[in-house]
XYZ file of C-alpha atoms in Angstrom:
697
model
C 141.308 118.107 79.097
C 138.573 116.405 77.053
C 135.488 114.924 78.682
C 135.274 114.094 82.373
C 132.386 112.225 83.979
C 130.974 111.512 87.446
C 127.971 109.659 88.816
C 125.893 109.374 91.986
C 123.686 106.351 92.614
C 120.984 105.201 94.971
C 118.856 102.070 94.589
C 116.266 103.773 92.403
C 118.128 106.589 90.623
C 121.344 107.579 88.916
C 122.664 111.111 88.362
C 125.404 111.533 85.747
C 127.446 114.708 85.241
C 129.972 115.417 82.556
C 132.297 118.311 81.838
C 134.262 119.325 78.770
C 137.475 121.296 78.462
C 137.477 122.619 82.062
C 133.948 123.970 81.810
C 131.466 123.612 84.658
C 129.860 120.149 84.641
C 126.273 119.599 83.546
C 123.781 116.863 84.383
C 123.418 114.668 81.292
C 121.281 111.961 82.898
C 118.951 111.712 85.887
C 116.537 108.826 86.178
C 116.314 105.064 86.609
C 119.539 103.332 87.719
C 122.128 102.829 84.984
C 124.343 99.762 84.715
C 127.519 99.944 86.773
C 129.649 99.641 83.615
C 127.834 102.379 81.666
C 130.305 104.410 79.573
C 129.671 107.859 81.024
C 131.857 109.769 78.578
C 129.828 108.217 75.784
C 126.687 109.630 77.421
C 128.183 113.105 77.123
C 128.449 112.584 73.382
C 124.962 111.091 73.084
C 123.523 113.980 75.110
C 124.453 116.564 72.473
C 121.551 118.102 70.588
C 121.318 119.368 67.031
C 121.186 123.081 66.321
C 118.764 124.897 64.073
C 119.298 127.661 61.577
C 119.482 131.161 62.957
C 121.049 129.965 66.218
C 124.540 129.459 67.601
C 126.645 126.718 66.082
C 126.685 124.841 69.402
C 124.122 124.603 72.173
C 125.658 125.904 75.371
C 125.350 123.391 78.240
C 122.894 123.797 81.088
C 125.736 123.571 83.568
C 125.500 123.542 87.352
C 125.584 127.334 87.052
C 124.797 128.396 83.473
C 126.985 131.355 82.468
C 125.915 134.353 80.424
C 129.581 134.871 79.519
C 129.421 131.645 77.500
C 126.445 132.961 75.532
C 123.979 130.825 77.438
C 120.671 132.324 76.380
C 118.516 131.123 79.250
C 118.471 132.318 82.833
C 122.036 132.355 84.245
C 122.885 130.583 87.467
C 124.305 133.698 89.073
C 124.007 137.455 88.682
C 126.780 139.357 90.444
C 128.394 142.768 90.447
C 131.391 144.573 91.874
C 130.917 146.360 95.159
C 130.188 149.607 93.286
C 127.448 147.931 91.252
C 129.412 147.351 88.034
C 128.091 144.084 86.498
C 130.393 141.072 86.351
C 130.177 138.264 83.812
C 131.961 135.325 85.465
C 133.582 132.630 83.360
C 134.609 129.691 85.512
C 137.118 126.944 84.840
C 136.932 123.693 86.758
C 139.878 123.410 89.144
C 139.215 120.041 90.747
C 136.540 117.549 91.743
C 136.520 115.451 94.903
C 134.292 112.437 94.332
C 133.186 109.550 96.502
C 130.276 107.155 96.055
C 127.885 109.567 97.780
C 129.389 113.082 97.502
C 130.934 115.090 94.690
C 132.430 118.539 95.319
C 133.341 120.652 92.295
C 135.628 123.671 92.648
C 135.975 126.237 89.917
C 137.634 129.627 89.612
C 137.479 132.801 87.568
C 140.937 134.278 88.005
C 140.218 137.480 86.080
C 137.505 138.473 88.544
C 138.935 136.862 91.678
C 135.962 134.517 92.096
C 135.762 130.930 93.329
C 132.671 128.745 92.933
C 131.970 125.491 94.766
C 129.135 123.072 94.042
C 128.424 120.178 96.384
C 126.172 117.287 95.356
C 125.377 114.423 97.736
C 123.052 111.449 97.559
C 121.590 109.440 100.431
C 121.300 105.776 99.374
C 118.736 105.038 102.106
C 116.363 107.993 101.787
C 116.831 108.381 97.990
C 117.431 112.117 98.421
C 119.858 114.411 96.633
C 121.233 117.417 98.520
C 122.788 120.180 96.413
C 124.319 123.490 97.462
C 126.588 126.154 96.014
C 129.001 128.701 97.451
C 130.719 131.751 95.961
C 133.832 133.480 97.302
C 135.494 136.673 96.094
C 138.840 138.363 96.692
C 137.096 141.737 97.045
C 133.540 142.568 98.167
C 130.906 141.851 95.533
C 127.134 142.127 95.331
C 125.140 138.981 94.670
C 121.763 139.558 93.066
C 121.157 135.872 92.320
C 122.944 132.654 93.201
C 121.245 129.385 92.289
C 121.867 126.082 93.953
C 123.332 123.595 91.451
C 121.012 123.583 88.463
C 119.150 120.440 87.451
C 117.377 119.548 84.201
C 113.641 118.966 83.964
C 112.356 116.023 81.913
C 111.289 116.541 78.309
C 108.506 113.980 78.898
C 106.640 116.209 81.379
C 103.505 118.048 80.291
C 103.083 120.093 83.462
C 104.657 121.127 86.731
C 103.018 121.383 90.155
C 103.880 123.996 92.732
C 101.882 125.445 95.614
C 100.235 128.696 96.607
C 98.218 129.619 99.649
C 97.050 132.166 102.166
C 96.372 132.360 105.877
C 94.107 129.403 106.851
C 94.369 128.093 103.290
C 97.813 126.634 102.634
C 99.103 124.114 100.071
C 96.833 124.708 97.088
C 98.445 122.929 94.098
C 99.043 124.976 90.952
C 99.386 123.001 87.726
C 101.247 124.870 84.988
C 101.760 123.455 81.476
C 105.298 123.356 80.191
C 105.946 125.573 77.201
C 108.584 127.919 75.823
C 109.622 130.483 78.405
C 109.666 130.689 82.180
C 107.507 129.737 85.103
C 109.108 131.977 87.736
C 107.947 132.103 91.331
C 109.416 134.412 93.928
C 108.540 134.573 97.628
C 109.476 138.032 98.881
C 107.725 138.038 102.275
C 110.912 137.165 104.173
C 109.690 133.745 105.252
C 108.910 130.464 103.486
C 105.397 131.848 103.096
C 101.807 130.729 102.914
C 101.868 132.139 99.409
C 104.669 130.087 97.850
C 105.791 126.868 99.507
C 109.396 126.282 98.322
C 108.673 123.055 96.492
C 108.069 121.787 92.972
C 106.863 118.468 91.538
C 107.404 117.571 87.882
C 105.425 114.470 86.879
C 106.115 112.870 83.536
C 103.165 112.262 81.223
C 100.624 109.871 82.720
C 102.129 109.801 86.211
C 99.722 109.360 89.125
C 100.203 109.141 92.867
C 101.034 105.436 92.638
C 102.602 104.937 89.193
C 104.784 106.645 86.603
C 107.938 108.755 86.605
C 108.220 111.970 88.598
C 110.776 114.451 89.917
C 110.454 116.697 92.963
C 112.396 119.592 94.503
C 112.426 121.492 97.791
C 114.557 124.497 98.753
C 115.323 124.299 102.461
C 115.395 127.994 103.342
C 113.194 130.138 105.585
C 113.949 133.573 104.151
C 112.026 133.443 100.894
C 113.058 131.817 97.630
C 113.094 132.201 93.883
C 112.265 129.346 91.514
C 112.922 129.316 87.778
C 111.472 126.546 85.637
C 112.515 127.376 82.097
C 112.046 125.789 78.708
C 114.655 127.079 76.269
C 113.872 127.680 72.585
C 115.701 124.440 71.732
C 113.349 122.483 74.033
C 115.750 121.803 76.889
C 114.520 122.579 80.397
C 116.202 123.735 83.576
C 115.189 124.092 87.241
C 116.805 126.716 89.459
C 116.233 127.460 93.161
C 117.924 130.048 95.357
C 117.373 132.807 97.884
C 114.969 135.558 96.892
C 116.764 137.688 94.292
C 118.280 140.824 95.764
C 117.899 139.594 99.355
C 121.656 139.759 99.989
C 121.557 143.463 100.811
C 125.231 143.977 101.652
C 128.378 143.486 99.634
C 130.555 140.644 100.869
C 133.209 138.109 100.025
C 131.359 134.862 100.857
C 127.878 133.712 99.875
C 126.144 130.360 99.844
C 122.808 128.863 98.952
C 120.635 126.738 101.150
C 120.306 123.042 100.358
C 118.231 122.079 97.365
C 116.648 118.692 98.025
C 115.693 116.704 94.939
C 114.604 113.187 94.119
C 113.422 110.986 91.247
C 110.765 108.278 91.395
C 109.547 105.600 89.007
C 106.710 104.800 91.450
C 104.661 107.934 90.896
C 104.390 110.967 93.126
C 104.363 108.725 96.192
C 107.944 107.718 95.483
C 108.983 111.365 95.682
C 106.786 111.927 98.744
C 108.240 109.040 100.731
C 111.785 110.162 99.908
C 111.043 113.592 101.400
C 109.187 112.045 104.351
C 112.077 109.686 105.130
C 114.801 112.282 104.680
C 113.109 114.867 106.855
C 112.285 112.365 109.588
C 115.552 110.398 109.526
C 118.165 113.000 108.503
C 116.928 116.559 109.060
C 115.016 116.384 112.356
C 116.962 116.205 115.613
C 114.275 115.693 118.281
C 115.250 115.971 121.957
C 113.782 112.518 122.659
C 114.003 110.523 119.419
C 112.616 107.309 120.889
C 109.699 108.904 122.737
C 106.199 108.755 121.215
C 104.735 112.006 119.961
C 102.540 113.285 122.834
C 98.909 114.171 122.267
C 98.860 117.954 122.260
C 96.445 120.345 123.950
C 96.628 124.043 122.994
C 94.369 126.489 124.828
C 94.269 129.257 122.184
C 90.800 128.743 120.746
C 89.402 128.022 124.209
C 90.426 131.241 125.980
C 92.404 133.507 123.605
C 93.821 136.303 125.823
C 91.533 135.626 128.818
C 94.040 133.996 131.144
C 92.577 132.856 134.450
C 94.239 130.228 136.619
C 91.118 128.400 137.887
C 89.697 128.241 134.345
C 92.943 126.946 132.897
C 93.265 124.339 135.648
C 89.758 123.113 134.842
C 90.553 122.968 131.130
C 93.824 121.133 131.803
C 92.039 118.523 133.924
C 89.462 117.936 131.202
C 92.143 117.753 128.491
C 94.092 115.161 130.471
C 90.933 113.101 130.935
C 90.477 113.051 127.162
C 94.014 111.702 126.754
C 96.150 114.819 126.244
C 99.788 114.469 127.273
C 101.076 118.003 126.688
C 99.445 121.320 127.645
C 100.482 124.475 125.768
C 99.754 127.953 127.118
C 99.414 130.212 124.107
C 99.589 133.988 123.611
C 98.697 136.387 126.440
C 100.906 135.431 129.421
C 103.470 138.268 129.214
C 103.763 142.061 129.367
C 100.316 143.661 129.428
C 99.002 141.458 126.666
C 95.190 141.714 126.651
C 94.958 141.741 122.841
C 97.305 141.781 119.873
C 97.911 145.554 120.071
C 100.685 145.563 122.656
C 103.544 143.925 124.547
C 105.296 141.822 121.917
C 108.922 142.063 122.971
C 108.176 142.305 126.697
C 108.877 138.697 127.631
C 108.184 139.009 131.340
C 105.247 137.282 133.050
C 102.158 139.494 133.379
C 101.708 139.678 137.161
C 98.180 141.048 136.767
C 97.089 137.666 135.361
C 99.753 135.559 137.018
C 100.477 137.027 140.484
C 102.303 133.845 141.498
C 103.842 133.282 138.078
C 103.280 130.305 135.804
C 104.409 127.712 138.329
C 100.939 127.041 139.828
C 99.579 126.157 136.385
C 102.668 124.122 135.487
C 102.420 122.172 138.738
C 98.743 121.412 138.065
C 99.469 120.341 134.491
C 102.208 117.988 135.691
C 99.954 116.599 138.422
C 97.478 115.686 135.666
C 100.209 113.682 133.940
C 100.992 116.216 131.202
C 104.067 118.229 130.295
C 103.999 121.985 129.713
C 104.629 124.162 126.669
C 104.664 127.929 126.156
C 104.080 130.333 123.256
C 106.645 132.927 122.110
C 106.911 135.247 119.139
C 110.527 136.389 119.524
C 111.151 138.020 116.140
C 108.299 140.533 116.449
C 107.651 143.678 118.462
C 104.653 145.927 119.097
C 105.196 149.690 118.953
C 103.240 149.699 122.218
C 105.885 147.849 124.211
C 108.616 148.697 126.686
C 111.198 147.154 124.373
C 110.239 149.375 121.448
C 110.228 152.481 123.635
C 113.742 151.576 124.806
C 115.119 150.469 121.419
C 113.188 151.897 118.448
C 116.372 151.464 116.420
C 116.136 147.676 116.689
C 113.404 147.292 114.084
C 113.896 146.019 110.552
C 113.016 148.584 107.885
C 111.768 152.140 108.098
C 110.114 153.594 111.175
C 107.052 154.707 109.207
C 106.514 151.377 107.442
C 103.064 149.860 107.093
C 102.286 147.710 110.111
C 101.299 144.054 109.922
C 99.067 142.740 112.713
C 99.978 145.907 114.669
C 103.553 144.592 114.693
C 107.019 145.530 113.562
C 109.911 143.133 113.035
C 113.095 143.021 115.065
C 116.326 143.111 113.061
C 117.635 139.612 113.716
C 120.947 140.326 111.986
C 121.970 142.445 115.006
C 123.853 140.570 117.722
C 122.454 142.791 120.485
C 118.898 141.902 119.438
C 119.647 138.179 119.479
C 121.450 138.512 122.835
C 118.434 140.238 124.390
C 116.003 137.631 123.082
C 118.218 134.774 124.153
C 118.480 136.112 127.696
C 114.706 136.613 128.026
C 113.683 133.257 126.538
C 116.480 131.313 128.211
C 115.603 132.790 131.602
C 111.972 131.677 131.222
C 113.016 128.181 130.136
C 115.585 127.907 132.939
C 113.228 128.945 135.739
C 110.219 126.851 134.666
C 109.654 123.200 133.807
C 108.962 123.766 130.088
C 109.571 121.042 127.518
C 108.004 122.705 124.483
C 107.996 126.099 122.781
C 105.452 127.156 120.180
C 107.535 129.676 118.197
C 105.315 131.984 116.164
C 106.106 134.461 113.362
C 102.968 136.405 112.587
C 103.777 138.952 109.926
C 105.652 139.312 106.695
C 108.924 141.227 106.629
C 109.070 144.795 105.318
C 112.005 143.842 103.094
C 113.440 140.626 101.716
C 116.630 140.235 103.740
C 118.578 136.976 103.854
C 120.438 138.175 106.960
C 117.136 138.093 108.862
C 116.738 134.355 108.313
C 120.366 133.699 109.228
C 119.876 135.683 112.445
C 116.782 133.696 113.370
C 118.693 130.470 112.706
C 121.491 131.675 114.993
C 119.017 132.315 117.822
C 117.398 128.908 117.321
C 120.812 127.248 117.399
C 121.916 129.065 120.542
C 118.735 128.201 122.413
C 118.902 124.575 121.265
C 122.440 124.341 122.639
C 121.451 125.902 125.960
C 118.206 123.910 126.293
C 118.660 120.632 124.392
C 115.631 119.019 126.037
C 113.157 121.612 124.741
C 111.129 120.805 121.626
C 110.271 123.709 119.306
C 107.342 124.092 116.923
C 107.658 126.293 113.853
C 104.442 128.302 113.560
C 104.003 131.348 111.366
C 100.348 132.334 111.366
C 99.986 128.627 110.780
C 101.943 127.365 107.776
C 103.940 130.485 106.896
C 107.351 129.026 107.788
C 107.552 125.388 106.749
C 110.810 124.268 105.144
C 113.692 121.903 105.829
C 115.925 124.822 106.882
C 113.814 125.745 109.895
C 113.179 122.052 110.557
C 116.902 121.487 111.051
C 116.324 123.554 114.207
C 112.724 122.740 115.155
C 110.702 119.570 115.508
C 107.095 120.181 114.494
C 105.165 122.478 112.185
C 101.731 123.997 112.606
C 100.368 123.341 109.139
C 97.627 125.964 109.243
C 95.730 128.184 111.666
C 92.572 126.627 110.231
C 91.132 123.878 112.405
C 88.347 123.270 109.892
C 88.609 119.528 109.270
C 87.331 119.780 105.677
C 90.108 122.216 104.828
C 92.660 120.310 106.882
C 91.875 117.118 104.975
C 92.998 118.732 101.731
C 95.988 120.587 103.197
C 97.372 117.505 104.912
C 96.976 115.499 101.717
C 98.976 117.984 99.626
C 101.605 118.614 102.302
C 102.267 114.857 102.511
C 104.244 115.233 99.288
C 106.961 116.684 101.539
C 106.050 116.227 105.226
C 105.807 113.010 107.288
C 103.187 112.247 109.906
C 105.567 112.768 112.811
C 106.195 116.463 112.122
C 102.762 117.701 111.049
C 100.594 119.071 113.841
C 96.837 118.535 113.426
C 94.283 119.484 116.082
C 90.631 118.817 116.814
C 89.045 122.238 116.645
C 85.800 123.570 118.125
C 82.401 122.358 117.008
C 81.890 125.796 115.412
C 85.094 126.490 113.487
C 86.510 129.907 114.358
C 88.107 130.454 110.941
C 85.406 129.146 108.587
C 82.140 129.210 110.531
C 81.512 125.592 109.557
C 79.977 123.153 112.047
C 81.367 119.619 111.771
C 80.730 116.395 113.656
C 83.271 115.276 116.237
C 83.929 111.948 114.441
C 85.140 113.739 111.335
C 87.161 116.341 113.235
C 88.819 113.699 115.406
C 89.770 111.307 112.589
C 91.223 114.090 110.441
C 93.438 115.115 113.376
C 94.440 111.478 113.976
C 96.025 111.388 110.511
C 99.020 113.394 111.735
C 100.569 114.469 115.078
C 97.282 114.654 116.927
C 96.181 117.426 119.234
C 93.189 119.309 120.606
C 92.595 123.041 120.237
C 89.145 123.812 121.564
C 87.340 124.321 124.848
C 86.700 120.847 126.298
C 83.895 122.322 128.390
C 81.757 122.466 125.226
C 81.808 118.678 124.736
C 78.655 116.700 125.366
C 78.674 113.068 126.499
C 78.823 111.590 122.984
C 81.534 113.992 121.848
C 83.612 113.191 124.917
C 83.328 109.464 124.183
C 84.244 109.859 120.515
C 87.224 112.103 121.145
C 88.536 109.884 123.947
C 88.164 106.805 121.732
C 89.954 108.305 118.732
C 92.779 109.631 120.916
C 93.168 106.141 122.421
C 93.301 104.686 118.886
C 95.935 107.257 117.903
C 98.081 106.368 120.915
C 97.842 102.669 120.102
C 99.001 103.212 116.511
C 101.233 106.297 116.530
C 104.555 104.491 116.837
C 104.256 102.528 113.599
C 102.423 105.378 111.817
C 105.140 107.894 112.677
C 107.792 105.500 111.413
C 105.880 104.558 108.275
C 104.890 106.158 104.979
C 101.995 108.334 103.900
C 100.885 107.139 100.455
C 98.385 109.306 98.621
C 95.718 107.258 96.857
C 94.220 108.025 93.450
C 90.498 108.309 94.030
C 88.122 107.909 91.078
C 85.695 110.127 92.999
C 86.751 113.777 92.959
C 84.923 114.386 96.244
C 87.119 111.890 98.131
C 90.607 112.497 99.497
C 92.231 109.260 100.568
C 95.573 108.059 101.816
C 97.145 104.855 103.013
C 99.595 104.991 105.895
C 101.671 101.834 105.920
C 104.153 100.452 108.438
C 107.818 100.247 107.538
C 107.685 96.449 107.248
C 104.368 96.449 105.357
C 102.662 94.304 107.983
C 99.898 96.796 108.751
C 98.302 99.891 107.320
C 95.418 102.258 107.833
C 93.208 103.809 105.180
C 91.799 107.297 105.735
C 89.125 108.071 103.137
C 87.558 111.472 103.698
C 84.737 113.028 101.757
C 84.513 116.802 101.498
C 81.630 117.254 99.013
C 78.777 115.373 97.373
C 79.808 112.802 94.789
C 78.883 113.017 91.144
C 78.166 109.248 90.905
C 75.315 107.886 92.996
C 77.559 105.381 94.779
C 81.154 105.493 95.890
C 83.620 103.972 93.458
C 86.172 101.374 94.631
C 89.321 102.784 96.205
C 92.488 101.154 94.865
C 95.175 100.554 97.487
C 98.920 100.469 96.902
C 102.241 99.014 98.140
C 100.777 95.636 99.150
C 102.109 92.175 98.350
C 99.927 90.856 95.508
C 99.974 87.252 96.744
C 99.474 88.069 100.415
C 96.084 88.151 102.097
C 94.955 91.072 104.223
C 92.236 91.527 106.838
C 90.529 94.941 106.780
C 88.451 96.303 109.667
C 86.419 99.492 109.806
C 87.267 101.421 112.986
C 85.436 104.731 112.484
C 81.826 104.745 113.643
C 79.811 106.753 111.169
C 76.658 106.076 109.254
C 76.316 105.865 105.508
C 73.672 107.582 103.414
C 70.865 105.132 104.057
C 71.697 102.614 101.325
C 69.569 99.414 101.565
C 72.566 97.316 100.441
C 75.506 97.682 102.805
C 79.091 96.989 101.692
C 80.615 94.069 103.564
C 83.093 96.297 105.407
C 80.155 97.598 107.500
C 79.261 94.099 108.706
C 82.670 93.154 110.038
C 86.235 92.442 108.915
C 86.810 91.396 105.310
C 89.709 89.492 103.765
C 91.185 89.823 100.295
C 94.444 89.465 98.419
C 96.789 92.360 97.866
C 96.254 91.927 94.127
C 92.467 92.387 94.471
C 92.813 95.385 96.784
C 95.290 97.105 94.461
C 93.545 96.307 91.161
C 89.822 96.176 91.897
C 89.927 98.224 95.070
C 88.053 98.485 98.338
C 84.322 99.162 98.139
C 83.360 101.743 100.766
C 79.862 102.825 101.773
C 78.130 105.733 100.125
C 78.239 108.672 102.512
C 77.396 112.304 102.982
C 80.136 114.951 102.950
C 82.317 115.472 106.052
C 82.565 111.721 106.677
C 85.820 109.862 107.278
C 86.086 106.105 106.770
C 89.046 104.754 108.757
C 89.997 101.151 107.962
C 92.775 99.145 109.580
C 94.593 96.579 107.472
C 96.754 93.665 108.630
C 98.773 91.252 106.509
C 97.839 87.667 107.358
C 100.477 85.027 107.814
C 100.446 82.205 105.271
C 98.887 78.985 106.551
């Protein structure tokens, strides 16, 4: 058959695949756009590497699913066995390839083992995103221990890779790992995306920054836990694999498939990758009930009352929240069963008549009279042993009866249709009999076993409820940021980034998460003066402006606010409302600060006509004054007017930067090369600066 070749193109990248003699194709090029008349079969020849002594006479390709049967000596793309556990060593031959300008589907077969493999690769020319997935079918039941999405190469010019770890109230910590011979393997086995291992990877080439240089990025859109393999072979080649957690397909079967692997390339630094993910999630993955409606300012009562539900108190809080500018009121945990703490009643999704003798309608009516809509908290996938549901159906739990508890909870087996039917009926009845436009869907413990069927069952329940209640918006919460991925976001509309409302910690988390998440989907709330998760006390200006960076909300007791705090919070909420439309349709660009104590970003409108700078300081600076902050994505020849809109003091400097005295004007070239001089400040200060492009005279 000789050499075959295929290509996918978007304005800033080209992906080239070639195959030889019916073997599975491999990616031989991924990077800057290639000429339209590039000889692709010639690239297959040029891609070949030399071999060294003591090795095989030919380097086996890093195909879309590298095969151990072809003596590939790295990690294979699949590990499978017969139904009785006998290992299989598949050897696939390409059967056909359906190719268009944006989608290529490869089909291959292993006749001796009765296996069929399909790889689908698509590119979105507008969002610059690749979507890759793989499927495996068998004539007889097999066991799949590992099935990777189509495998991609990693660049030889990269010195390091960046992935993310975390914990409860401390998500999205970047981990920088040098490339070297061997494997960087990460596996999330908690049964959810996980605080511990966000399913993403960034591979910057040498010298890349947020705003310049070449970079690659990956995200596996699956909520059930993932495995990542970043491997450098002895010959120096590198491969990236993503798939479901190994061994999470617990049952033998005849059909298996991966989730989508999202991947992109940028020649404009990490921001190029970030904006591709932001655009694709916002414009392709999300399906909001009201796409044209502005994102409402959120009020959540959790940190105001916890389980102490009292109608007069909640009415008072709702009135105060509406006066501040809130547009949605969310009643959190504690409204159902006999839920006075987290020890009981999960699973008993009936209104607690002790607290709510007349049901939720009196509160909902009051909330609506104040001009807000109403949302409600659920945790459908969990159950307390102290619950009527558990006493009736102890067999419905996932795992062993004597398993270690998490948060006094067990997990319902979502693979069972009767479990999903019960949950659907309970949740649907509540949504049908009350005016509820929003559900905060929580998931507060790890699973006892890694089980892919659990995630598929949760997806099925989401999908059924979305069909029955298309006007209801759903937030994905999992003890904060424990279930954030594009798979769950195909079915939900907002994520709760972290249970931490500490603005210093939020500043960092939001900055890192912006590599994958747009403003419109990322919930961020103004927490209490005394933070309940860190014990830190922070000024209202800082707390409010950090929340205004994303989908803004309030999660504190408004009765604690003094006159100044009420004015500040009302003012920042009004600013957010005035700017949210263009911010939610624009880009978050991370800025490279020369001061390690400063985290800064530039949110810019789609047409580039306006932007806002958020420059937050979380610690004391090493230099005595603040260094200039270089902006990005401006027109060098255009002039811009910049206005400081946050009202905070500096650190008592006798010489005040001009931005404190009123609007300044400068060219895009000056702002991007010299940078904006901001005042010296103490920690926990946010400078918020509006920018507008001026029309030429």
